[in-house]
Coordinates of C-alpha atoms in Angstrom, one line a residue:
X181 CA -6.9 -7.3 13.4
X182 CA -3.8 -5.6 10.7
X183 CA -1.0 -5.8 12.9
X184 CA 2.1 -6.1 10.3
X185 CA 1.5 -4.1 6.9
X186 CA 1.8 -2.4 4.2
X187 CA 0.6 0.2 2.7
X188 CA 0.6 2.1 -0.8
X189 CA -1.4 5.0 -2.8
X190 CA -0.2 4.9 -6.0
X191 CA -3.1 7.8 -7.0
X192 CA -1.4 10.9 -9.3
X193 CA 2.4 11.9 -9.6
X194 CA 3.5 11.2 -6.2
X195 CA 3.8 7.5 -5.2
X196 CA 3.6 7.3 -0.9
X197 CA 4.6 3.6 0.6
X198 CA 4.0 2.7 4.5
X199 CA 5.5 -0.1 6.2
X200 CA 4.1 -0.9 9.1
X201 CA 6.5 -4.2 11.5
X202 CA 6.3 -4.8 15.1
X203 CA 4.8 -1.4 16.3
X204 CA 7.1 0.8 14.2
X205 CA 6.1 3.2 11.3
X206 CA 8.1 3.8 8.5
X207 CA 7.0 6.1 5.3
X208 CA 8.5 6.8 2.1
X209 CA 7.4 9.0 -0.8
X210 CA 8.8 8.1 -5.0
X211 CA 9.1 11.2 -6.9
X212 CA 10.4 10.5 -10.0
X213 CA 9.0 12.3 -12.8
X214 CA 9.6 9.5 -15.2
X215 CA 9.2 5.9 -15.2
X216 CA 8.5 6.0 -12.0
X217 CA 6.7 2.4 -12.0
X218 CA 9.2 1.2 -12.7
X219 CA 10.9 1.6 -10.4
X220 CA 7.6 0.8 -7.5
X221 CA 8.6 -2.6 -7.7
X222 CA 12.2 -2.2 -6.6
X223 CA 11.3 0.0 -4.1
X224 CA 9.2 -2.4 -1.9
X225 CA 11.3 -5.0 -2.1
X226 CA 14.4 -2.4 -0.8
X227 CA 12.3 -1.4 1.5
X228 CA 11.1 -5.0 2.4
X229 CA 14.9 -6.0 3.2
X230 CA 15.8 -2.8 4.2
X231 CA 13.3 -4.0 7.3
X232 CA 13.7 -7.7 7.2
X233 CA 9.8 -8.8 6.9
X234 CA 8.8 -11.7 6.3
X235 CA 6.0 -12.8 4.2
X236 CA 3.9 -15.0 4.6
X237 CA -0.4 -15.2 5.6
X238 CA 0.0 -13.0 8.8
X239 CA 0.8 -10.1 6.6
X240 CA -1.1 -7.8 4.6
X241 CA -0.5 -5.3 2.3
X242 CA -3.3 -2.4 1.8
X243 CA -3.8 -0.6 -1.0
X244 CA -5.2 3.2 -2.2
X245 CA -7.7 2.0 -4.7
X246 CA -9.2 5.3 -6.6
X247 CA -9.9 7.7 -7.7
X248 CA -6.9 8.3 -9.2
X249 CA -4.4 8.0 -12.0
X250 CA -5.4 4.7 -14.3
X251 CA -2.0 3.4 -14.8
X252 CA -0.3 4.4 -11.5
X253 CA -3.6 2.6 -9.5
X254 CA -3.4 -0.5 -12.4
X255 CA 0.2 -1.0 -11.6
X256 CA 0.5 -0.8 -8.2
X257 CA -2.8 -3.2 -7.9
X258 CA -0.8 -5.5 -10.1
X259 CA 2.2 -5.7 -7.8
X260 CA 0.4 -6.0 -4.7
X261 CA -1.8 -9.2 -6.5
X262 CA 1.2 -11.0 -7.6
X263 CA 2.9 -10.8 -4.2
X264 CA -0.3 -11.7 -2.7
X265 CA -0.7 -14.7 -5.0
X266 CA 2.7 -15.9 -4.5
X267 CA 3.0 -15.2 -0.9
X268 CA -0.5 -15.8 0.4
X269 CA -0.7 -12.4 1.8
X270 CA -3.8 -11.0 2.9
X271 CA -4.6 -8.0 0.6
X272 CA -7.5 -4.7 1.3
X273 CA -8.2 -2.0 -0.6
X274 CA -9.0 1.4 0.2
X275 CA -11.2 4.9 -1.1
X276 CA -9.0 7.9 -1.2
X277 CA -11.6 9.9 0.5
X278 CA -11.2 7.6 3.4
X279 CA -7.9 8.5 4.4
X280 CA -7.0 12.1 4.7
X281 CA -3.8 12.3 5.0
X282 CA -0.5 9.2 4.1
X283 CA 0.5 9.3 8.0
X284 CA 0.0 6.6 11.3
X285 CA -3.2 8.4 13.3
X286 CA -5.0 8.2 9.6
X287 CA -4.1 4.6 8.8
X288 CA -4.7 3.2 12.1
X289 CA -8.0 5.3 12.4
X290 CA -8.7 3.3 9.1
X291 CA -8.1 -0.2 10.3
X292 CA -10.1 0.6 13.7
X293 CA -12.9 1.9 11.7
X294 CA -13.2 -1.1 9.0
X295 CA -12.9 1.0 6.1
X296 CA -11.5 -1.4 4.1
X297 CA -12.0 -3.9 1.5
X298 CA -11.0 -7.1 1.7
X299 CA -13.5 -8.7 -1.3
X300 CA -13.1 -8.4 -4.6
X301 CA -11.1 -4.8 -5.4
X302 CA -12.6 -2.6 -8.0
X303 CA -10.5 0.0 -8.2
X304 CA -12.3 3.8 -9.3
X305 CA -10.5 5.6 -12.1
X306 CA -10.4 9.4 -12.6
X307 CA -11.7 9.9 -16.3

């Protein structure tokens, strides 16, 4: 069961970040026109620091694997794979079509129905 997690949906113009810690949900949106990819890591680090999150093997990251913008998906996958390697975090992927809206109810539905991939994450790009 996934309890504490960070969820990223970076597939287009707007990046959405969610965090569940101790049954509390926090949601953030990054809507920067330029260099939003540069700010993704800083936003994640600031969010984790603000909520005093401990990154270990009990923490999970859930990332949107598409379909979506090539550079947005590649950036988010690179960031989360780096976190997985360095902190031994569990990594899961989900298809954009499986998450109707980026909110607590739909994210819990996504997890409860087993719509996450935890083996090889294959991104889906828009052409």
